[in-house]
Amino acid sequence: MPSEQSKRAVPSKGPFQWADRMITWAFFLASAKGDRAEAARELAETEEAMAATKAARAGGIGRKSEPVWVQAMSTLGFRAGAWFVIAALVLVGGLFLPRTEPAGYLTVTVAAFPAALCVSREAGHEIARSALRRARLTERGRLWYSRVQHDGFVALLVLPLWAACAAAVQPWA
């Protein structure tokens, strides 16, 4: 049964956070062999851990909170990997589209969003990993950990990653 805290937890409302939740839920659903209740319970626990680490204060990471940080770190690592695979599939799939300028720009535009999510989730994963390794969350690390998981940060990353994807695909050629 979900804990009282997970029953009270408000789901993420941003579009990128919603997409993260859906990817994580799909993974839990597959690992639970279609058991929706089990997948929902695992997702609630994961969201609890993510919220707890996001609300953490700078300072030492005690033995009590270490499992929460480990769960959040592994979740961020999984999400970064999933978004990388999605971005790669979009870019490779775009190569099979007709070589026209609109098709190239469409591929680049669609691939920029999962690429930005991959970068932001990997940054969060690395910050959590560093904090766990040192058993301490610095003030700067806490600020960046909150920033990289925010939808606004992901939106800011889309433009430079769109340019990087465009340089890789070269839709104008």
Short mmCIF file of C-alpha atoms in Angstrom, two decimals:
data_model
loop_
_atom_site.label_atom_id
_atom_site.label_comp_id
_atom_site.label_asym_id
_atom_site.label_seq_id
_atom_site.Cartn_x
_atom_site.Cartn_y
_atom_site.Cartn_z
CA MET A 1 0.00 0.00 0.00
CA PRO A 2 1.21 3.51 -0.74
CA SER A 3 2.30 5.52 2.26
CA GLU A 4 0.32 8.49 3.52
CA GLN A 5 2.94 10.84 2.14
CA SER A 6 2.65 9.38 -1.37
CA LYS A 7 -1.15 9.72 -1.22
CA ARG A 8 -0.70 13.42 -0.48
CA ALA A 9 2.03 13.93 -3.06
CA VAL A 10 0.99 16.25 -5.88
CA PRO A 11 2.02 14.92 -9.29
CA SER A 12 4.38 17.02 -11.36
CA LYS A 13 2.46 19.51 -13.45
CA GLY A 14 5.03 20.61 -16.00
CA PRO A 15 4.99 18.97 -19.43
CA PHE A 16 8.56 17.69 -19.20
CA GLN A 17 8.04 16.37 -15.68
CA TRP A 18 4.83 14.70 -16.85
CA ALA A 19 6.79 13.02 -19.66
CA ASP A 20 9.38 11.85 -17.12
CA ARG A 21 6.65 10.34 -14.97
CA MET A 22 5.12 8.53 -17.94
CA ILE A 23 8.45 7.02 -19.02
CA THR A 24 9.16 5.89 -15.47
CA TRP A 25 5.63 4.49 -15.08
CA ALA A 26 5.94 2.58 -18.37
CA PHE A 27 9.19 1.03 -17.14
CA PHE A 28 7.61 0.05 -13.81
CA LEU A 29 4.57 -1.34 -15.63
CA ALA A 30 6.80 -3.50 -17.82
CA SER A 31 8.87 -4.69 -14.85
CA ALA A 32 5.67 -5.50 -12.89
CA LYS A 33 4.42 -7.53 -15.88
CA GLY A 34 1.36 -5.37 -16.41
CA ASP A 35 0.33 -4.98 -12.76
CA ARG A 36 -0.88 -1.37 -12.72
CA ALA A 37 -1.21 -1.20 -8.94
CA GLU A 38 2.40 -2.32 -8.45
CA ALA A 39 3.61 0.15 -11.09
CA ALA A 40 1.66 2.98 -9.45
CA ARG A 41 3.10 2.09 -6.03
CA GLU A 42 6.65 2.08 -7.39
CA LEU A 43 6.06 5.38 -9.17
CA ALA A 44 4.69 6.95 -5.98
CA GLU A 45 7.78 5.81 -4.05
CA THR A 46 10.05 7.17 -6.75
CA GLU A 47 8.25 10.52 -6.85
CA GLU A 48 8.48 10.65 -3.05
CA ALA A 49 12.25 10.16 -3.25
CA MET A 50 12.60 12.75 -5.99
CA ALA A 51 10.58 15.30 -3.99
CA ALA A 52 12.57 14.58 -0.82
CA THR A 53 15.91 15.09 -2.55
CA LYS A 54 14.70 18.22 -4.31
CA ALA A 55 13.62 19.68 -0.95
CA ALA A 56 16.88 18.68 0.78
CA ARG A 57 18.97 21.27 2.52
CA ALA A 58 22.67 21.74 2.11
CA GLY A 59 24.71 19.67 4.53
CA GLY A 60 25.62 16.11 5.30
CA ILE A 61 23.67 13.20 3.86
CA GLY A 62 22.93 10.89 6.79
CA ARG A 63 22.40 7.15 6.76
CA LYS A 64 18.63 7.65 6.95
CA SER A 65 18.45 9.75 3.81
CA GLU A 66 21.08 7.84 1.83
CA PRO A 67 18.60 5.27 0.38
CA VAL A 68 16.38 8.12 -0.79
CA TRP A 69 19.32 9.74 -2.59
CA VAL A 70 20.33 6.40 -4.13
CA GLN A 71 16.80 5.89 -5.44
CA ALA A 72 16.64 9.43 -6.85
CA MET A 73 20.08 9.07 -8.41
CA SER A 74 19.17 5.81 -10.13
CA THR A 75 15.85 7.26 -11.31
CA LEU A 76 17.59 10.28 -12.84
CA GLY A 77 20.13 7.99 -14.49
CA PHE A 78 17.35 5.85 -15.96
CA ARG A 79 15.45 8.89 -17.21
CA ALA A 80 18.59 10.35 -18.82
CA GLY A 81 19.25 7.05 -20.59
CA ALA A 82 15.65 6.75 -21.75
CA TRP A 83 15.65 10.28 -23.18
CA PHE A 84 18.97 9.61 -24.91
CA VAL A 85 17.52 6.51 -26.59
CA ILE A 86 14.42 8.46 -27.66
CA ALA A 87 16.51 11.32 -29.11
CA ALA A 88 18.74 8.86 -30.95
CA LEU A 89 15.74 6.98 -32.35
CA VAL A 90 14.19 10.23 -33.58
CA LEU A 91 17.43 11.31 -35.28
CA VAL A 92 18.03 7.89 -36.85
CA GLY A 93 14.37 7.64 -37.86
CA GLY A 94 14.65 11.06 -39.46
CA LEU A 95 17.34 9.71 -41.75
CA PHE A 96 14.71 7.47 -43.35
CA LEU A 97 12.46 10.42 -44.18
CA PRO A 98 12.76 11.96 -47.62
CA ARG A 99 15.77 14.30 -47.81
CA THR A 100 13.80 17.54 -47.91
CA GLU A 101 14.35 20.66 -45.90
CA PRO A 102 11.00 20.52 -44.01
CA ALA A 103 11.54 16.86 -43.05
CA GLY A 104 15.04 17.65 -41.82
CA TYR A 105 13.91 20.59 -39.71
CA LEU A 106 11.02 18.54 -38.31
CA THR A 107 13.43 15.79 -37.27
CA VAL A 108 15.79 18.28 -35.64
CA THR A 109 12.96 20.04 -33.82
CA VAL A 110 11.45 16.81 -32.49
CA ALA A 111 14.87 15.47 -31.42
CA ALA A 112 15.84 18.64 -29.53
CA PHE A 113 13.29 18.08 -26.75
CA PRO A 114 14.37 14.59 -25.66
CA ALA A 115 18.00 15.67 -26.03
CA ALA A 116 17.40 18.58 -23.63
CA LEU A 117 15.65 16.25 -21.18
CA CYS A 118 18.57 13.83 -21.42
CA VAL A 119 21.10 16.55 -20.62
CA SER A 120 19.15 17.97 -17.69
CA ARG A 121 18.42 14.56 -16.14
CA GLU A 122 22.04 13.50 -16.56
CA ALA A 123 23.18 16.71 -14.85
CA GLY A 124 20.85 15.93 -11.94
CA HIS A 125 22.16 12.37 -11.84
CA GLU A 126 25.76 13.58 -11.66
CA ILE A 127 24.97 16.11 -8.91
CA ALA A 128 23.24 13.40 -6.85
CA ARG A 129 26.11 10.98 -7.47
CA SER A 130 28.66 13.57 -6.39
CA ALA A 131 26.68 14.39 -3.24
CA LEU A 132 26.44 10.69 -2.37
CA ARG A 133 30.12 10.09 -2.99
CA ARG A 134 31.06 12.93 -0.64
CA ALA A 135 28.10 12.23 1.72
CA ARG A 136 27.45 15.96 1.59
CA LEU A 137 25.23 18.27 -0.45
CA THR A 138 26.76 21.70 -0.93
CA GLU A 139 24.66 24.84 -1.26
CA ARG A 140 25.76 25.25 -4.88
CA GLY A 141 24.92 21.59 -5.57
CA ARG A 142 21.49 22.01 -3.98
CA LEU A 143 20.73 25.04 -6.15
CA TRP A 144 21.85 23.33 -9.35
CA TYR A 145 20.02 20.11 -8.43
CA SER A 146 16.76 22.06 -8.18
CA ARG A 147 17.47 24.08 -11.32
CA VAL A 148 18.28 21.20 -13.66
CA GLN A 149 15.02 19.45 -12.85
CA HIS A 150 12.90 22.51 -13.54
CA ASP A 151 10.93 22.69 -16.80
CA GLY A 152 12.25 26.20 -17.47
CA PHE A 153 15.82 24.92 -17.48
CA VAL A 154 14.88 22.22 -19.98
CA ALA A 155 13.18 24.81 -22.17
CA LEU A 156 16.35 26.92 -22.14
CA LEU A 157 18.40 23.88 -23.21
CA VAL A 158 16.20 23.17 -26.22
CA LEU A 159 17.61 25.99 -28.39
CA PRO A 160 21.31 25.08 -28.16
CA LEU A 161 20.47 21.41 -28.53
CA TRP A 162 18.32 22.21 -31.55
CA ALA A 163 21.39 23.85 -33.09
CA ALA A 164 23.54 20.81 -32.21
CA CYS A 165 20.99 18.42 -33.74
CA ALA A 166 20.75 20.64 -36.81
CA ALA A 167 24.54 20.56 -37.21
CA ALA A 168 24.45 16.77 -36.97
CA VAL A 169 21.57 16.24 -39.43
CA GLN A 170 22.22 19.26 -41.70
CA PRO A 171 18.66 19.56 -43.01
CA TRP A 172 19.68 22.36 -45.39
CA ALA A 173 22.05 20.10 -47.33
#
